[in-house]
Amino acid sequence: MNHRIRLITLAALAAAAALPAMAQDKWPSKPIEIIYPYPPGNDMDVVTRLVAEGMSKRLGVPVQVINKPGGGGVVGFAEMTRAKPDGYTIGTWTPGPGISQIIAGNTPYKISDYQSVGGMLINDFVLAARGDIPATNLKEFAAWAKKSGKPVVIGSYAPAAVPALIAAKIAKKDGWAYKVVAFPNPSAKELVAGDADLTTAGAEGAISYAKAGQIKILSAWGPQRNPVFPSAATPTEEGYGDLYTWGGMAAPVGVPKDIINKLSSVMMESLKDKAVQDQFKKAGIPPFPMTADQMSKRVTEDAKWIGELMTELGMTKK
């Protein structure tokens, strides 16, 4: 009888030991949360929600987007990095909270505290100038800026925001002085009001002002020319480097590679859904389908130039 009890006990222990492996094999077995670190309603928020719907259909569990704005994306992204690394809490991010804010010393996390899931879209910024400035491209603007003898006022989110850093990199290469003035939502309005000489603005919002001749688009940022402003060259074409901002998904470090690969795969498939493609066209946003490995490489490349520039500008943590 005792021998039988011993066998039953051993069998129970063996079954219990197998439970963690079985549970992992069942991933996902509960809802997945995507932390969106910005307010709701903007283009990236809409795309994220559409992609989440596609991921939910493919994974067979609810995939919910939770908005947790604050600190230029740092608040929500910090919560994501602290989450249990089980694949049930991931987040969206841009180079701001993911790179420049870290280098500036404004975050409770490091780049090594998260891993890439993949890329979704290009944040379609343009560098726009006041309509009365006699320049139609960056080289002509540089000539005007140096001749004016005054620092160029650049309207952007903050000096350490990536769009402002891209403008600063262009300014340093061309040798003109500047100062960054922060605006909550920089746009063509600051140019029309005379509050800035240049702004880092969203392409879609700049269309009507450009057509009316109130502003001039000097450069459009992305891997290819923006279809909204096809005559505006990219920084790469002009010799400034591969400069643009993006939006994608990330996860806490420690999430198993097989789960990261699955999340990346369903995200990439969801980007092809008609609803997502229609939104890209409607908003004029270039898609940026990147695998986890491709996105990790991009983060490394961006962290290098951003880190070097911020160090040169004295923006790094002391």
Short mmCIF file of C-alpha atoms in Angstrom, two decimals:
data_model
loop_
_atom_site.label_atom_id
_atom_site.label_comp_id
_atom_site.label_asym_id
_atom_site.label_seq_id
_atom_site.Cartn_x
_atom_site.Cartn_y
_atom_site.Cartn_z
CA MET A 1 0.00 0.00 0.00
CA ASN A 2 2.84 2.37 0.92
CA HIS A 3 4.55 1.55 -2.39
CA ARG A 4 1.38 2.50 -4.25
CA ILE A 5 1.11 5.81 -2.37
CA ARG A 6 4.75 6.54 -3.20
CA LEU A 7 4.12 5.97 -6.93
CA ILE A 8 1.07 8.23 -6.88
CA THR A 9 3.06 10.94 -5.10
CA LEU A 10 5.90 10.74 -7.63
CA ALA A 11 3.41 10.91 -10.49
CA ALA A 12 1.79 13.99 -8.93
CA LEU A 13 5.17 15.69 -8.51
CA ALA A 14 6.07 14.95 -12.12
CA ALA A 15 2.77 16.40 -13.31
CA ALA A 16 3.29 19.53 -11.21
CA ALA A 17 6.80 20.00 -12.62
CA ALA A 18 5.38 19.85 -16.15
CA LEU A 19 2.79 22.58 -15.49
CA PRO A 20 5.06 25.59 -16.18
CA ALA A 21 6.11 24.15 -19.52
CA MET A 22 2.50 23.36 -20.41
CA ALA A 23 1.42 26.86 -19.42
CA GLN A 24 4.10 28.41 -21.60
CA ASP A 25 3.08 26.19 -24.50
CA LYS A 26 -0.42 27.63 -24.23
CA TRP A 27 0.70 31.24 -24.72
CA PRO A 28 -1.37 33.28 -25.16
CA SER A 29 -4.02 32.04 -22.78
CA LYS A 30 -5.27 35.42 -21.52
CA PRO A 31 -5.69 39.02 -22.80
CA ILE A 32 -2.66 40.99 -23.94
CA GLU A 33 -2.26 44.67 -23.05
CA ILE A 34 -0.51 47.21 -25.28
CA ILE A 35 0.51 50.32 -23.35
CA TYR A 36 0.32 53.38 -25.61
CA PRO A 37 2.38 56.11 -23.88
CA TYR A 38 0.66 59.07 -25.54
CA PRO A 39 -2.87 60.57 -25.49
CA PRO A 40 -5.58 58.92 -27.62
CA GLY A 41 -6.75 60.13 -30.99
CA ASN A 42 -3.60 60.78 -33.00
CA ASP A 43 -2.60 58.82 -36.12
CA MET A 44 -0.28 56.41 -34.32
CA ASP A 45 -2.96 55.69 -31.72
CA VAL A 46 -5.46 54.83 -34.47
CA VAL A 47 -2.97 52.57 -36.27
CA THR A 48 -2.05 50.85 -32.99
CA ARG A 49 -5.71 50.05 -32.28
CA LEU A 50 -6.26 48.66 -35.78
CA VAL A 51 -3.13 46.53 -35.51
CA ALA A 52 -4.27 45.33 -32.08
CA GLU A 53 -7.54 44.14 -33.64
CA GLY A 54 -5.61 42.17 -36.23
CA MET A 55 -3.34 40.67 -33.60
CA SER A 56 -6.36 39.66 -31.50
CA LYS A 57 -7.91 37.78 -34.43
CA ARG A 58 -4.69 35.95 -35.14
CA LEU A 59 -3.81 35.11 -31.53
CA GLY A 60 -7.33 34.21 -30.41
CA VAL A 61 -7.28 36.41 -27.28
CA PRO A 62 -8.27 40.05 -26.66
CA VAL A 63 -5.49 42.56 -27.38
CA GLN A 64 -6.33 45.84 -25.67
CA VAL A 65 -4.66 49.25 -26.10
CA ILE A 66 -4.32 51.26 -22.89
CA ASN A 67 -3.38 54.96 -23.10
CA LYS A 68 -0.97 56.03 -20.35
CA PRO A 69 0.44 59.43 -21.40
CA GLY A 70 2.87 61.62 -19.53
CA GLY A 71 6.46 62.79 -19.63
CA GLY A 72 6.70 62.72 -23.41
CA GLY A 73 5.98 59.00 -23.44
CA VAL A 74 8.23 58.13 -20.50
CA VAL A 75 5.45 57.36 -17.98
CA GLY A 76 3.74 54.68 -20.05
CA PHE A 77 6.95 53.24 -21.44
CA ALA A 78 8.41 52.96 -17.93
CA GLU A 79 5.38 50.95 -16.84
CA MET A 80 5.86 48.63 -19.79
CA THR A 81 9.53 48.00 -18.93
CA ARG A 82 8.54 47.11 -15.35
CA ALA A 83 5.89 44.61 -16.44
CA LYS A 84 6.28 40.88 -15.93
CA PRO A 85 8.21 39.53 -18.95
CA ASP A 86 5.59 36.98 -19.95
CA GLY A 87 4.39 38.50 -23.22
CA TYR A 88 1.08 39.74 -21.83
CA THR A 89 2.16 43.38 -21.43
CA ILE A 90 3.90 45.12 -24.33
CA GLY A 91 3.95 48.72 -25.51
CA THR A 92 4.33 51.10 -28.40
CA TRP A 93 7.23 53.51 -28.55
CA THR A 94 9.14 56.09 -30.55
CA PRO A 95 12.81 57.19 -30.37
CA GLY A 96 11.85 59.81 -27.76
CA PRO A 97 11.07 57.63 -24.72
CA GLY A 98 13.06 54.77 -26.24
CA ILE A 99 16.36 56.57 -26.89
CA SER A 100 16.79 60.34 -26.46
CA GLN A 101 15.01 60.64 -23.11
CA ILE A 102 17.15 57.80 -21.77
CA ILE A 103 20.36 59.47 -22.96
CA ALA A 104 19.19 62.76 -21.41
CA GLY A 105 18.80 61.00 -18.05
CA ASN A 106 15.04 61.54 -17.87
CA THR A 107 13.94 57.92 -17.46
CA PRO A 108 13.97 55.28 -14.70
CA TYR A 109 14.89 52.65 -17.30
CA LYS A 110 17.72 51.94 -19.74
CA ILE A 111 17.74 50.81 -23.38
CA SER A 112 18.75 47.37 -22.09
CA ASP A 113 15.47 47.16 -20.12
CA TYR A 114 13.36 46.58 -23.24
CA GLN A 115 13.50 44.64 -26.48
CA SER A 116 12.02 45.38 -29.88
CA VAL A 117 8.92 43.62 -31.20
CA GLY A 118 8.89 45.44 -34.54
CA GLY A 119 8.27 48.62 -36.49
CA MET A 120 4.84 49.90 -37.56
CA LEU A 121 5.03 53.36 -39.12
CA ILE A 122 7.08 56.43 -39.97
CA ASN A 123 6.23 59.60 -38.09
CA ASP A 124 6.01 61.76 -41.19
CA PHE A 125 7.67 64.98 -40.03
CA VAL A 126 8.73 67.75 -42.36
CA LEU A 127 11.05 70.67 -41.76
CA ALA A 128 9.06 73.73 -42.77
CA ALA A 129 10.17 77.36 -43.07
CA ARG A 130 8.31 80.67 -43.01
CA GLY A 131 6.83 81.54 -46.38
CA ASP A 132 8.78 84.79 -46.67
CA ILE A 133 12.20 83.13 -46.34
CA PRO A 134 13.87 82.92 -49.78
CA ALA A 135 14.65 79.21 -49.71
CA THR A 136 13.08 76.08 -51.18
CA ASN A 137 15.55 73.50 -49.87
CA LEU A 138 18.04 73.00 -47.04
CA LYS A 139 21.07 74.34 -48.90
CA GLU A 140 19.29 77.56 -49.85
CA PHE A 141 18.05 77.89 -46.28
CA ALA A 142 21.59 77.46 -44.94
CA ALA A 143 22.80 80.30 -47.15
CA TRP A 144 19.99 82.55 -45.91
CA ALA A 145 20.52 81.58 -42.25
CA LYS A 146 24.25 82.32 -42.31
CA LYS A 147 23.68 85.62 -44.11
CA SER A 148 21.01 86.75 -41.62
CA GLY A 149 23.49 86.69 -38.76
CA LYS A 150 20.82 85.69 -36.23
CA PRO A 151 20.13 82.31 -34.60
CA VAL A 152 17.36 80.47 -36.42
CA VAL A 153 14.36 79.84 -34.16
CA ILE A 154 13.27 76.20 -34.48
CA GLY A 155 9.83 75.31 -33.14
CA SER A 156 9.70 71.74 -31.83
CA TYR A 157 8.57 69.72 -28.83
CA ALA A 158 11.76 70.25 -26.79
CA PRO A 159 15.50 70.59 -27.49
CA ALA A 160 16.06 66.87 -26.73
CA ALA A 161 13.05 65.69 -28.77
CA VAL A 162 14.18 63.63 -31.75
CA PRO A 163 12.63 65.94 -34.40
CA ALA A 164 14.53 68.85 -32.84
CA LEU A 165 17.71 66.76 -32.77
CA ILE A 166 17.34 65.98 -36.48
CA ALA A 167 17.02 69.72 -37.18
CA ALA A 168 20.05 70.35 -34.95
CA LYS A 169 22.10 67.76 -36.84
CA ILE A 170 21.23 69.49 -40.12
CA ALA A 171 22.11 72.90 -38.65
CA LYS A 172 25.49 71.71 -37.36
CA LYS A 173 26.39 70.13 -40.68
CA ASP A 174 25.51 73.30 -42.61
CA GLY A 175 27.03 75.65 -40.03
CA TRP A 176 24.16 77.93 -39.01
CA ALA A 177 23.26 79.01 -35.48
CA TYR A 178 19.90 78.12 -33.96
CA LYS A 179 17.83 77.91 -30.80
CA VAL A 180 14.93 75.55 -30.11
CA VAL A 181 11.66 76.93 -28.75
CA ALA A 182 9.30 74.34 -27.28
CA PHE A 183 5.66 74.13 -28.39
CA PRO A 184 3.16 71.48 -27.17
CA ASN A 185 2.23 70.59 -30.75
CA PRO A 186 4.58 72.29 -33.20
CA SER A 187 2.97 73.03 -36.54
CA ALA A 188 2.80 75.52 -39.40
CA LYS A 189 0.82 77.87 -37.13
CA GLU A 190 4.00 78.99 -35.36
CA LEU A 191 5.50 79.96 -38.71
CA VAL A 192 2.45 81.92 -39.84
CA ALA A 193 2.35 83.72 -36.48
CA GLY A 194 6.04 84.59 -36.76
CA ASP A 195 6.94 82.68 -33.60
CA ALA A 196 9.52 80.52 -35.39
CA ASP A 197 11.64 80.44 -38.54
CA LEU A 198 11.46 76.66 -38.86
CA THR A 199 9.21 74.02 -37.35
CA THR A 200 9.25 70.24 -37.20
CA ALA A 201 5.66 69.65 -38.26
CA GLY A 202 3.47 66.75 -39.32
CA ALA A 203 3.26 66.46 -43.11
CA GLU A 204 -0.52 66.13 -43.28
CA GLY A 205 -1.17 69.24 -41.19
CA ALA A 206 1.21 71.31 -43.30
CA ILE A 207 -0.50 70.70 -46.66
CA SER A 208 -2.97 73.60 -46.70
CA TYR A 209 -0.36 76.11 -45.46
CA ALA A 210 2.13 74.99 -48.11
CA LYS A 211 -0.46 75.21 -50.89
CA ALA A 212 -1.33 78.73 -49.77
CA GLY A 213 2.34 79.74 -49.88
CA GLN A 214 2.38 80.54 -46.15
CA ILE A 215 5.17 78.04 -45.48
CA LYS A 216 7.85 76.24 -47.46
CA ILE A 217 8.70 72.55 -47.05
CA LEU A 218 12.49 72.25 -47.04
CA SER A 219 12.82 68.56 -46.18
CA ALA A 220 10.54 65.55 -45.63
CA TRP A 221 11.80 62.87 -43.26
CA GLY A 222 11.56 59.20 -44.07
CA PRO A 223 13.38 56.39 -45.89
CA GLN A 224 11.70 57.55 -49.13
CA ARG A 225 10.16 60.82 -50.27
CA ASN A 226 6.81 61.59 -48.73
CA PRO A 227 4.01 61.28 -51.34
CA VAL A 228 2.36 64.35 -49.77
CA PHE A 229 5.41 66.47 -50.69
CA PRO A 230 7.16 64.55 -53.49
CA SER A 231 9.45 67.47 -54.42
CA ALA A 232 10.94 67.67 -50.90
CA ALA A 233 14.14 65.65 -50.61
CA THR A 234 14.90 63.35 -47.67
CA PRO A 235 17.89 64.00 -45.37
CA THR A 236 19.57 60.94 -46.87
CA GLU A 237 19.31 62.37 -50.37
CA GLU A 238 20.79 65.66 -49.16
CA GLY A 239 23.74 63.95 -47.45
CA TYR A 240 22.70 64.39 -43.81
CA GLY A 241 22.20 60.72 -43.03
CA ASP A 242 19.31 58.32 -42.52
CA LEU A 243 17.26 60.62 -40.28
CA TYR A 244 13.60 60.12 -39.40
CA THR A 245 11.42 59.05 -36.51
CA TRP A 246 9.34 55.91 -36.28
CA GLY A 247 6.74 54.15 -34.17
CA GLY A 248 6.76 50.49 -33.23
CA MET A 249 6.18 47.92 -30.51
CA ALA A 250 8.48 46.82 -27.71
CA ALA A 251 8.39 44.41 -24.76
CA PRO A 252 10.15 44.12 -21.40
CA VAL A 253 13.55 42.45 -21.51
CA GLY A 254 13.24 38.79 -20.56
CA VAL A 255 10.20 37.91 -22.66
CA PRO A 256 11.13 34.57 -24.28
CA LYS A 257 12.36 34.81 -27.86
CA ASP A 258 9.66 32.50 -29.21
CA ILE A 259 6.97 34.80 -27.80
CA ILE A 260 8.72 37.90 -29.20
CA ASN A 261 8.88 36.22 -32.60
CA LYS A 262 5.17 35.34 -32.44
CA LEU A 263 4.20 38.88 -31.42
CA SER A 264 6.39 40.29 -34.20
CA SER A 265 4.90 37.91 -36.77
CA VAL A 266 1.26 38.71 -35.98
CA MET A 267 2.03 42.45 -35.81
CA MET A 268 3.63 42.31 -39.27
CA GLU A 269 0.66 40.33 -40.65
CA SER A 270 -1.79 42.79 -39.11
CA LEU A 271 -0.03 45.72 -40.80
CA LYS A 272 -1.16 44.20 -44.11
CA ASP A 273 -4.86 44.24 -43.15
CA LYS A 274 -7.02 46.43 -45.36
CA ALA A 275 -8.21 48.58 -42.45
CA VAL A 276 -4.61 49.39 -41.50
CA GLN A 277 -3.53 50.05 -45.08
CA ASP A 278 -6.55 52.31 -45.60
CA GLN A 279 -5.61 54.28 -42.48
CA PHE A 280 -2.05 54.71 -43.73
CA LYS A 281 -3.38 56.17 -46.99
CA LYS A 282 -6.02 58.32 -45.29
CA ALA A 283 -3.53 59.88 -42.88
CA GLY A 284 -0.65 60.00 -45.36
CA ILE A 285 1.53 57.91 -43.05
CA PRO A 286 4.30 55.76 -44.55
CA PRO A 287 4.23 52.19 -43.14
CA PHE A 288 7.38 50.85 -41.50
CA PRO A 289 7.06 47.05 -41.31
CA MET A 290 10.12 45.86 -39.36
CA THR A 291 10.77 42.53 -37.68
CA ALA A 292 12.05 42.39 -34.10
CA ASP A 293 15.64 41.90 -35.29
CA GLN A 294 15.41 44.65 -37.89
CA MET A 295 13.96 47.06 -35.33
CA SER A 296 16.67 46.20 -32.81
CA LYS A 297 19.28 47.13 -35.40
CA ARG A 298 17.50 50.42 -36.09
CA VAL A 299 17.45 51.28 -32.37
CA THR A 300 21.21 50.64 -32.16
CA GLU A 301 21.87 52.86 -35.19
CA ASP A 302 19.68 55.70 -33.91
CA ALA A 303 21.09 55.49 -30.39
CA LYS A 304 24.59 55.97 -31.83
CA TRP A 305 23.97 59.23 -33.70
CA ILE A 306 21.56 60.60 -31.11
CA GLY A 307 24.02 59.84 -28.30
CA GLU A 308 26.92 61.43 -30.15
CA LEU A 309 24.92 64.58 -30.98
CA MET A 310 23.45 64.98 -27.50
CA THR A 311 26.91 64.57 -25.97
CA GLU A 312 28.26 67.23 -28.30
CA LEU A 313 25.36 69.54 -27.40
CA GLY A 314 25.79 68.94 -23.66
CA MET A 315 22.41 67.25 -23.29
CA THR A 316 23.53 64.00 -21.68
CA LYS A 317 23.15 63.07 -18.04
CA LYS A 318 26.02 64.45 -15.96
#
